Tab-separated table of N, CA and C in Angstrom:
chain	number	residue	atom	x	y	z
Y	7	ASN	N	80.518	131.947	113.219
Y	7	ASN	CA	81.004	131.515	114.515
Y	7	ASN	C	80.954	132.642	115.541
Y	8	PHE	N	81.154	133.865	115.116
Y	8	PHE	CA	81.151	134.980	116.059
Y	8	PHE	C	79.949	135.890	115.847
Y	9	ALA	N	78.879	135.357	115.283
Y	9	ALA	CA	77.675	136.147	115.051
Y	9	ALA	C	76.974	136.443	116.369
Y	10	ARG	N	76.243	137.530	116.376
Y	10	ARG	CA	75.428	137.866	117.538
Y	10	ARG	C	74.299	136.848	117.644
Y	11	PRO	N	73.742	136.668	118.845
Y	11	PRO	CA	72.608	135.747	118.991
Y	11	PRO	C	71.496	136.090	117.998
Y	12	GLY	N	71.030	135.087	117.289
Y	12	GLY	CA	69.990	135.273	116.291
Y	12	GLY	C	70.499	135.805	114.961
Y	13	GLY	N	71.799	136.058	114.856
Y	13	GLY	CA	72.353	136.644	113.643
Y	13	GLY	C	73.167	135.690	112.795
Y	14	ARG	N	73.105	134.410	113.082
Y	14	ARG	CA	73.864	133.438	112.292
Y	14	ARG	C	73.320	133.339	110.878
Y	15	CYS	N	74.193	133.024	109.960
Y	15	CYS	CA	73.795	132.815	108.572
Y	15	CYS	C	73.236	131.398	108.447
Y	16	ARG	N	71.929	131.286	108.228
Y	16	ARG	CA	71.303	129.962	108.158
Y	16	ARG	C	71.870	129.122	107.024
Y	17	HIS	N	72.225	129.768	105.928
Y	17	HIS	CA	72.814	129.051	104.793
Y	17	HIS	C	74.104	128.348	105.224
Y	18	ASN	N	74.955	129.035	105.954
Y	18	ASN	CA	76.236	128.461	106.368
Y	18	ASN	C	76.097	127.391	107.443
Y	19	GLU	N	74.978	127.361	108.146
Y	19	GLU	CA	74.777	126.349	109.182
Y	19	GLU	C	74.875	124.939	108.604
Y	20	ALA	N	74.476	124.743	107.358
Y	20	ALA	CA	74.579	123.417	106.732
Y	20	ALA	C	76.026	122.958	106.686
Y	21	TYR	N	76.939	123.874	106.374
Y	21	TYR	CA	78.360	123.522	106.330
Y	21	TYR	C	78.874	123.223	107.733
Y	22	TRP	N	78.530	124.089	108.683
Y	22	TRP	CA	79.014	123.930	110.058
Y	22	TRP	C	78.464	122.667	110.711
Y	23	ASP	N	77.273	122.224	110.289
Y	23	ASP	CA	76.667	121.017	110.850
Y	23	ASP	C	77.020	119.765	110.055
Y	24	CYS	N	77.844	119.913	109.013
Y	24	CYS	CA	78.248	118.787	108.150
Y	24	CYS	C	77.048	118.106	107.502
Y	25	ARG	N	76.019	118.892	107.204
Y	25	ARG	CA	74.854	118.354	106.498
Y	25	ARG	C	75.157	118.311	105.002
Y	26	PRO	N	74.491	117.426	104.264
Y	26	PRO	CA	74.687	117.384	102.813
Y	26	PRO	C	74.286	118.710	102.168
Y	27	TRP	N	74.991	119.064	101.093
Y	27	TRP	CA	74.680	120.281	100.348
Y	27	TRP	C	75.051	120.097	98.892
Y	28	GLU	N	74.412	120.884	98.056
Y	28	GLU	CA	74.633	120.846	96.608
Y	28	GLU	C	75.193	122.184	96.148
Y	29	ALA	N	75.904	122.178	95.056
Y	29	ALA	CA	76.393	123.408	94.429
Y	29	ALA	C	76.593	123.116	92.949
Y	30	PHE	N	76.466	124.139	92.133
Y	30	PHE	CA	76.506	123.949	90.688
Y	30	PHE	C	77.445	124.957	90.046
Y	31	GLY	N	78.089	124.546	88.964
Y	31	GLY	CA	78.965	125.446	88.225
Y	31	GLY	C	80.412	125.010	88.301
Y	32	PRO	N	81.283	125.677	87.555
Y	32	PRO	CA	82.703	125.319	87.559
Y	32	PRO	C	83.313	125.537	88.937
Y	33	GLY	N	84.027	124.530	89.412
Y	33	GLY	CA	84.688	124.619	90.714
Y	33	GLY	C	83.764	124.417	91.895
Y	34	ALA	N	82.472	124.287	91.664
Y	34	ALA	CA	81.514	124.119	92.756
Y	34	ALA	C	81.658	122.733	93.376
Y	35	ALA	N	81.438	122.661	94.676
Y	35	ALA	CA	81.558	121.392	95.392
Y	35	ALA	C	80.222	121.018	96.013
Y	36	ARG	N	79.969	119.727	96.093
Y	36	ARG	CA	78.799	119.204	96.790
Y	36	ARG	C	79.271	118.144	97.771
Y	37	PHE	N	78.456	117.877	98.773
Y	37	PHE	CA	78.869	117.002	99.864
Y	37	PHE	C	77.665	116.198	100.323
Y	38	ASN	N	77.851	114.891	100.518
Y	38	ASN	CA	76.736	114.055	100.964
Y	38	ASN	C	76.930	113.512	102.379
Y	39	GLY	N	77.897	114.032	103.089
Y	39	GLY	CA	78.175	113.569	104.440
Y	39	GLY	C	79.443	112.738	104.517
Y	40	ARG	N	79.804	112.104	103.421
Y	40	ARG	CA	81.031	111.307	103.375
Y	40	ARG	C	81.867	111.589	102.129
Y	41	THR	N	81.222	112.058	101.063
Y	41	THR	CA	81.925	112.290	99.806
Y	41	THR	C	81.784	113.746	99.384
Y	42	ARG	N	82.916	114.358	99.048
Y	42	ARG	CA	82.956	115.730	98.547
Y	42	ARG	C	83.320	115.648	97.069
Y	43	ILE	N	82.461	116.172	96.216
Y	43	ILE	CA	82.673	116.141	94.770
Y	43	ILE	C	82.803	117.579	94.286
Y	44	THR	N	83.890	117.862	93.593
Y	44	THR	CA	84.139	119.205	93.077
Y	44	THR	C	84.127	119.158	91.557
Y	45	ASN	N	83.394	120.068	90.953
Y	45	ASN	CA	83.380	120.168	89.489
Y	45	ASN	C	84.715	120.694	88.992
Y	46	HIS	N	84.996	120.417	87.720
Y	46	HIS	CA	86.230	120.920	87.116
Y	46	HIS	C	86.276	122.432	87.299
Y	47	ARG	N	87.437	122.951	87.658
Y	47	ARG	CA	87.568	124.377	87.980
Y	47	ARG	C	87.612	125.282	86.751
Y	48	SER	N	88.079	124.775	85.645
Y	48	SER	CA	88.158	125.577	84.419
Y	48	SER	C	86.760	125.744	83.826
Y	49	THR	N	86.311	126.975	83.685
Y	49	THR	CA	84.994	127.232	83.098
Y	49	THR	C	84.909	126.653	81.690
Y	50	THR	N	85.948	126.843	80.898
Y	50	THR	CA	85.964	126.340	79.520
Y	50	THR	C	85.827	124.822	79.499
Y	51	THR	N	86.629	124.137	80.296
Y	51	THR	CA	86.572	122.670	80.343
Y	51	THR	C	85.222	122.201	80.856
Y	52	TRP	N	84.715	122.847	81.877
Y	52	TRP	CA	83.424	122.478	82.460
Y	52	TRP	C	82.320	122.576	81.408
Y	53	ILE	N	82.282	123.688	80.678
Y	53	ILE	CA	81.256	123.887	79.647
Y	53	ILE	C	81.418	122.868	78.519
Y	54	LYS	N	82.647	122.657	78.056
Y	54	LYS	CA	82.885	121.687	76.975
Y	54	LYS	C	82.407	120.298	77.380
Y	55	ARG	N	82.700	119.900	78.606
Y	55	ARG	CA	82.277	118.573	79.066
Y	55	ARG	C	80.760	118.474	79.144
Y	56	LEU	N	80.112	119.513	79.633
Y	56	LEU	CA	78.651	119.485	79.707
Y	56	LEU	C	78.031	119.407	78.318
Y	57	LEU	N	78.529	120.209	77.386
Y	57	LEU	CA	77.995	120.210	76.022
Y	57	LEU	C	78.221	118.878	75.316
Y	58	ALA	N	79.271	118.168	75.706
Y	58	ALA	CA	79.560	116.856	75.120
Y	58	ALA	C	78.893	115.727	75.913
Y	59	ALA	N	78.037	116.091	76.872
Y	59	ALA	CA	77.354	115.123	77.739
Y	59	ALA	C	78.352	114.245	78.491
Y	60	GLU	N	79.488	114.849	78.867
Y	60	GLU	CA	80.515	114.151	79.638
Y	60	GLU	C	80.453	114.595	81.098
Y	61	ASP	N	81.095	113.829	81.935
Y	61	ASP	CA	81.166	114.158	83.360
Y	61	ASP	C	82.039	115.395	83.560
Y	62	ALA	N	81.521	116.388	84.256
Y	62	ALA	CA	82.270	117.626	84.509
Y	62	ALA	C	82.931	117.623	85.883
Y	63	THR	N	82.951	116.456	86.520
Y	63	THR	CA	83.569	116.342	87.839
Y	63	THR	C	85.077	116.497	87.733
Y	64	GLY	N	85.647	117.254	88.651
Y	64	GLY	CA	87.093	117.432	88.682
Y	64	GLY	C	87.750	116.546	89.721
Y	65	GLU	N	87.250	116.596	90.957
Y	65	GLU	CA	87.848	115.827	92.049
Y	65	GLU	C	86.756	115.157	92.873
Y	66	VAL	N	87.076	113.974	93.405
Y	66	VAL	CA	86.173	113.259	94.299
Y	66	VAL	C	86.978	112.827	95.512
Y	67	GLU	N	86.496	113.181	96.682
Y	67	GLU	CA	87.153	112.784	97.932
Y	67	GLU	C	86.125	112.061	98.791
Y	68	THR	N	86.352	110.774	99.032
Y	68	THR	CA	85.454	109.991	99.869
Y	68	THR	C	86.162	109.657	101.173
Y	69	MET	N	85.489	109.951	102.267
Y	69	MET	CA	86.058	109.698	103.593
Y	69	MET	C	85.490	108.407	104.169
Y	70	THR	N	86.277	107.750	104.994
Y	70	THR	CA	85.753	106.629	105.767
Y	70	THR	C	84.822	107.208	106.831
Y	71	ALA	N	84.068	106.343	107.493
Y	71	ALA	CA	83.179	106.810	108.562
Y	71	ALA	C	83.983	107.516	109.654
Y	72	GLU	N	85.154	106.976	109.985
Y	72	GLU	CA	85.977	107.605	111.022
Y	72	GLU	C	86.528	108.953	110.561
Y	73	GLU	N	86.976	109.036	109.320
Y	73	GLU	CA	87.474	110.321	108.802
Y	73	GLU	C	86.372	111.380	108.813
Y	74	ALA	N	85.155	110.973	108.419
Y	74	ALA	CA	84.028	111.911	108.428
Y	74	ALA	C	83.717	112.353	109.854
Y	75	ALA	N	83.802	111.432	110.807
Y	75	ALA	CA	83.556	111.783	112.211
Y	75	ALA	C	84.622	112.739	112.725
Y	76	ARG	N	85.863	112.493	112.371
Y	76	ARG	CA	86.945	113.390	112.800
Y	76	ARG	C	86.766	114.794	112.209
Y	77	GLU	N	86.372	114.859	110.936
Y	77	GLU	CA	86.122	116.166	110.327
Y	77	GLU	C	84.960	116.862	111.020
Y	78	ARG	N	83.908	116.119	111.330
Y	78	ARG	CA	82.754	116.678	112.046
Y	78	ARG	C	83.189	117.228	113.407
Y	79	LEU	N	84.073	116.524	114.094
Y	79	LEU	CA	84.550	116.979	115.401
Y	79	LEU	C	85.332	118.279	115.272
Y	80	VAL	N	86.234	118.339	114.313
Y	80	VAL	CA	87.041	119.553	114.115
Y	80	VAL	C	86.151	120.737	113.739
Y	81	VAL	N	85.225	120.519	112.815
Y	81	VAL	CA	84.331	121.608	112.412
Y	81	VAL	C	83.492	122.062	113.605
Y	82	GLY	N	83.023	121.114	114.401
Y	82	GLY	CA	82.237	121.465	115.585
Y	82	GLY	C	83.034	122.237	116.617
Y	83	LEU	N	84.285	121.861	116.800
Y	83	LEU	CA	85.126	122.560	117.776
Y	83	LEU	C	85.493	123.967	117.315
Y	84	ARG	N	85.335	124.256	116.051
Y	84	ARG	CA	85.593	125.614	115.551
Y	84	ARG	C	84.461	126.566	115.924
Y	85	ARG	N	83.348	126.013	116.374
Y	85	ARG	CA	82.198	126.832	116.773
Y	85	ARG	C	82.307	127.181	118.251
Y	86	ARG	N	81.867	128.380	118.600
Y	86	ARG	CA	81.913	128.801	120.006
Y	86	ARG	C	81.111	127.866	120.896
Y	87	ALA	N	79.998	127.356	120.394
Y	87	ALA	CA	79.155	126.466	121.187
Y	87	ALA	C	79.813	125.117	121.424
Y	88	GLY	N	80.793	124.764	120.612
Y	88	GLY	CA	81.488	123.497	120.771
Y	88	GLY	C	80.689	122.318	120.254
Y	89	VAL	N	80.957	121.147	120.840
Y	89	VAL	CA	80.374	119.889	120.378
Y	89	VAL	C	79.614	119.226	121.516
Y	90	SER	N	78.348	118.959	121.286
Y	90	SER	CA	77.550	118.185	122.232
Y	90	SER	C	77.978	116.727	122.090
Y	91	ARG	N	78.410	116.123	123.180
Y	91	ARG	CA	78.866	114.724	123.125
Y	91	ARG	C	77.755	113.808	122.604
Y	92	LYS	N	76.560	113.975	123.134
Y	92	LYS	CA	75.438	113.111	122.761
Y	92	LYS	C	75.074	113.278	121.283
Y	93	ALA	N	74.950	114.519	120.829
Y	93	ALA	CA	74.593	114.772	119.427
Y	93	ALA	C	75.694	114.287	118.488
Y	94	PHE	N	76.948	114.444	118.903
Y	94	PHE	CA	78.062	114.006	118.067
Y	94	PHE	C	78.019	112.493	117.863
Y	95	THR	N	77.833	111.750	118.950
Y	95	THR	CA	77.779	110.292	118.854
Y	95	THR	C	76.605	109.851	117.987
Y	96	LYS	N	75.456	110.509	118.168
Y	96	LYS	CA	74.276	110.167	117.369
Y	96	LYS	C	74.521	110.419	115.883
Y	97	ALA	N	75.167	111.524	115.555
Y	97	ALA	CA	75.390	111.891	114.151
Y	97	ALA	C	76.515	111.104	113.497
Y	98	SER	N	77.550	110.750	114.275
Y	98	SER	CA	78.747	110.156	113.669
Y	98	SER	C	78.926	108.661	113.923
Y	99	GLY	N	78.320	108.164	114.998
Y	99	GLY	CA	78.541	106.770	115.367
Y	99	GLY	C	79.800	106.564	116.192
Y	100	PHE	N	80.508	107.635	116.494
Y	100	PHE	CA	81.724	107.593	117.304
Y	100	PHE	C	81.544	108.512	118.505
Y	101	SER	N	82.234	108.193	119.589
Y	101	SER	CA	82.223	109.117	120.726
Y	101	SER	C	83.382	110.090	120.569
Y	102	VAL	N	83.232	111.253	121.178
Y	102	VAL	CA	84.304	112.251	121.162
Y	102	VAL	C	85.576	111.636	121.736
Y	103	ASP	N	85.436	110.883	122.828
Y	103	ASP	CA	86.614	110.300	123.472
Y	103	ASP	C	87.308	109.250	122.609
Y	104	GLU	N	86.555	108.501	121.819
Y	104	GLU	CA	87.177	107.522	120.915
Y	104	GLU	C	88.156	108.200	119.970
Y	105	LEU	N	87.822	109.407	119.561
Y	105	LEU	CA	88.600	110.097	118.536
Y	105	LEU	C	89.637	111.064	119.080
Y	106	ALA	N	89.400	111.609	120.278
Y	106	ALA	CA	90.282	112.710	120.700
Y	106	ALA	C	90.478	112.830	122.205
Y	107	LYS	N	90.317	111.758	122.950
Y	107	LYS	CA	90.400	111.849	124.416
Y	107	LYS	C	91.734	112.435	124.887
Y	108	ALA	N	92.848	111.904	124.394
Y	108	ALA	CA	94.170	112.369	124.843
Y	108	ALA	C	94.416	113.818	124.435
Y	109	ALA	N	94.058	114.159	123.207
Y	109	ALA	CA	94.257	115.534	122.730
Y	109	ALA	C	93.433	116.503	123.561
Y	110	LEU	N	92.172	116.169	123.819
Y	110	LEU	CA	91.320	117.059	124.609
Y	110	LEU	C	91.857	117.234	126.024
Y	111	ALA	N	92.376	116.166	126.603
Y	111	ALA	CA	92.955	116.274	127.950
Y	111	ALA	C	94.149	117.223	127.945
Y	112	ARG	N	95.004	117.114	126.942
Y	112	ARG	CA	96.153	118.035	126.832
Y	112	ARG	C	95.686	119.475	126.658
Y	113	TRP	N	94.692	119.651	125.810
Y	113	TRP	CA	94.189	121.003	125.555
Y	113	TRP	C	93.567	121.598	126.812
Y	114	GLN	N	92.866	120.772	127.586
Y	114	GLN	CA	92.283	121.262	128.839
Y	114	GLN	C	93.380	121.694	129.814
Y	115	ARG	N	94.397	120.877	129.961
Y	115	ARG	CA	95.499	121.227	130.876
Y	115	ARG	C	96.185	122.521	130.451
Y	116	ALA	N	96.221	122.782	129.156
Y	116	ALA	CA	96.866	123.989	128.631
Y	116	ALA	C	95.914	125.189	128.600
Y	117	GLY	N	94.669	124.990	129.037
Y	117	GLY	CA	93.703	126.081	129.036
Y	117	GLY	C	93.121	126.377	127.666
Y	118	LEU	N	93.206	125.415	126.763
Y	118	LEU	CA	92.729	125.617	125.393
Y	118	LEU	C	91.341	125.033	125.148
Y	119	ALA	N	90.867	124.186	126.063
Y	119	ALA	CA	89.562	123.548	125.895
Y	119	ALA	C	88.879	123.399	127.244
Y	120	GLU	N	87.557	123.261	127.185
Y	120	GLU	CA	86.746	123.008	128.374
Y	120	GLU	C	85.827	121.834	128.074
Y	121	ASP	N	85.504	121.063	129.112
Y	121	ASP	CA	84.635	119.904	128.955
Y	121	ASP	C	83.796	119.784	130.215
Y	122	ASP	N	82.478	119.980	130.090
Y	122	ASP	CA	81.601	119.879	131.258
Y	122	ASP	C	80.931	118.509	131.346
Y	123	GLY	N	81.399	117.567	130.522
Y	123	GLY	CA	80.821	116.232	130.512
Y	123	GLY	C	79.742	116.056	129.456
Y	124	GLU	N	79.092	117.156	129.079
Y	124	GLU	CA	78.067	117.118	128.043
Y	124	GLU	C	78.531	117.785	126.755
Y	125	THR	N	79.301	118.872	126.901
Y	125	THR	CA	79.761	119.645	125.752
Y	125	THR	C	81.256	119.893	125.860
Y	126	VAL	N	81.939	119.750	124.743
Y	126	VAL	CA	83.369	120.044	124.663
Y	126	VAL	C	83.511	121.277	123.784
Y	127	CYS	N	84.302	122.244	124.225
Y	127	CYS	CA	84.510	123.437	123.405
Y	127	CYS	C	85.911	123.989	123.637
Y	128	LEU	N	86.365	124.747	122.684
Y	128	LEU	CA	87.641	125.433	122.839
Y	128	LEU	C	87.411	126.721	123.615
Y	129	THR	N	88.389	127.101	124.394
Y	129	THR	CA	88.343	128.385	125.080
Y	129	THR	C	88.686	129.475	124.072
Y	130	ARG	N	88.617	130.707	124.512
Y	130	ARG	CA	89.009	131.822	123.635
Y	130	ARG	C	90.460	131.625	123.184
Y	131	ALA	N	91.327	131.237	124.120
Y	131	ALA	CA	92.738	130.988	123.776
Y	131	ALA	C	92.853	129.823	122.793
Y	132	GLY	N	92.036	128.794	122.979
Y	132	GLY	CA	92.054	127.653	122.074
Y	132	GLY	C	91.607	128.013	120.672
Y	133	LEU	N	90.572	128.851	120.580
Y	133	LEU	CA	90.109	129.285	119.257
Y	133	LEU	C	91.192	130.057	118.517
Y	134	LEU	N	91.968	130.834	119.259
Y	134	LEU	CA	93.023	131.635	118.622
Y	134	LEU	C	94.129	130.778	118.010
Y	135	VAL	N	94.348	129.590	118.561
Y	135	VAL	CA	95.415	128.711	118.046
Y	135	VAL	C	94.848	127.424	117.439
Y	136	SER	N	93.550	127.415	117.170
Y	136	SER	CA	92.881	126.176	116.767
Y	136	SER	C	93.487	125.505	115.543
Y	137	ASP	N	93.932	126.269	114.571
Y	137	ASP	CA	94.512	125.645	113.374
Y	137	ASP	C	95.716	124.773	113.707
Y	138	SER	N	96.417	125.092	114.779
Y	138	SER	CA	97.584	124.295	115.166
Y	138	SER	C	97.187	123.029	115.933
Y	139	LEU	N	95.924	122.903	116.307
Y	139	LEU	CA	95.471	121.754	117.099
Y	139	LEU	C	94.923	120.608	116.252
Y	140	TRP	N	94.418	120.919	115.091
Y	140	TRP	CA	93.647	119.931	114.331
Y	140	TRP	C	94.433	118.700	113.908
Y	141	ALA	N	95.713	118.807	113.713
Y	141	ALA	CA	96.504	117.637	113.301
Y	141	ALA	C	96.399	116.508	114.322
Y	142	GLU	N	96.145	116.853	115.577
Y	142	GLU	CA	96.021	115.826	116.618
Y	142	GLU	C	94.712	115.051	116.501
Y	143	VAL	N	93.737	115.601	115.809
Y	143	VAL	CA	92.430	114.956	115.686
Y	143	VAL	C	92.233	114.349	114.304
Y	144	LEU	N	92.678	115.066	113.286
Y	144	LEU	CA	92.489	114.569	111.924
Y	144	LEU	C	93.491	113.474	111.631
């Protein structure tokens, strides 16, 4: 999020863009855009299950389309570049205003967010307190 221009970690961009990703091993998580699957965290249990040809999955969390859109919005707002309204709607099927119009208006009045009509982003002050804002969106 605070990398110099051209210095972003391309690997991490998949997480920040909410793109699907895979991971392998004990405790590893994979994500398909709506479902997050985490392998069993215990290495011993994970290995025993694999050797027995059993499922080594520990936890499964499936989000509704709206929950996934809300998570995408929060993750996007954590980035300095913020959220492109058009790209967000295309990717999620929801508009930014459908999910957070009132919260964004409050944040703007408090100097925590900016909205130029195309992109919504947190200000420097908003980024500093961002963890306290997410409950209004999630």
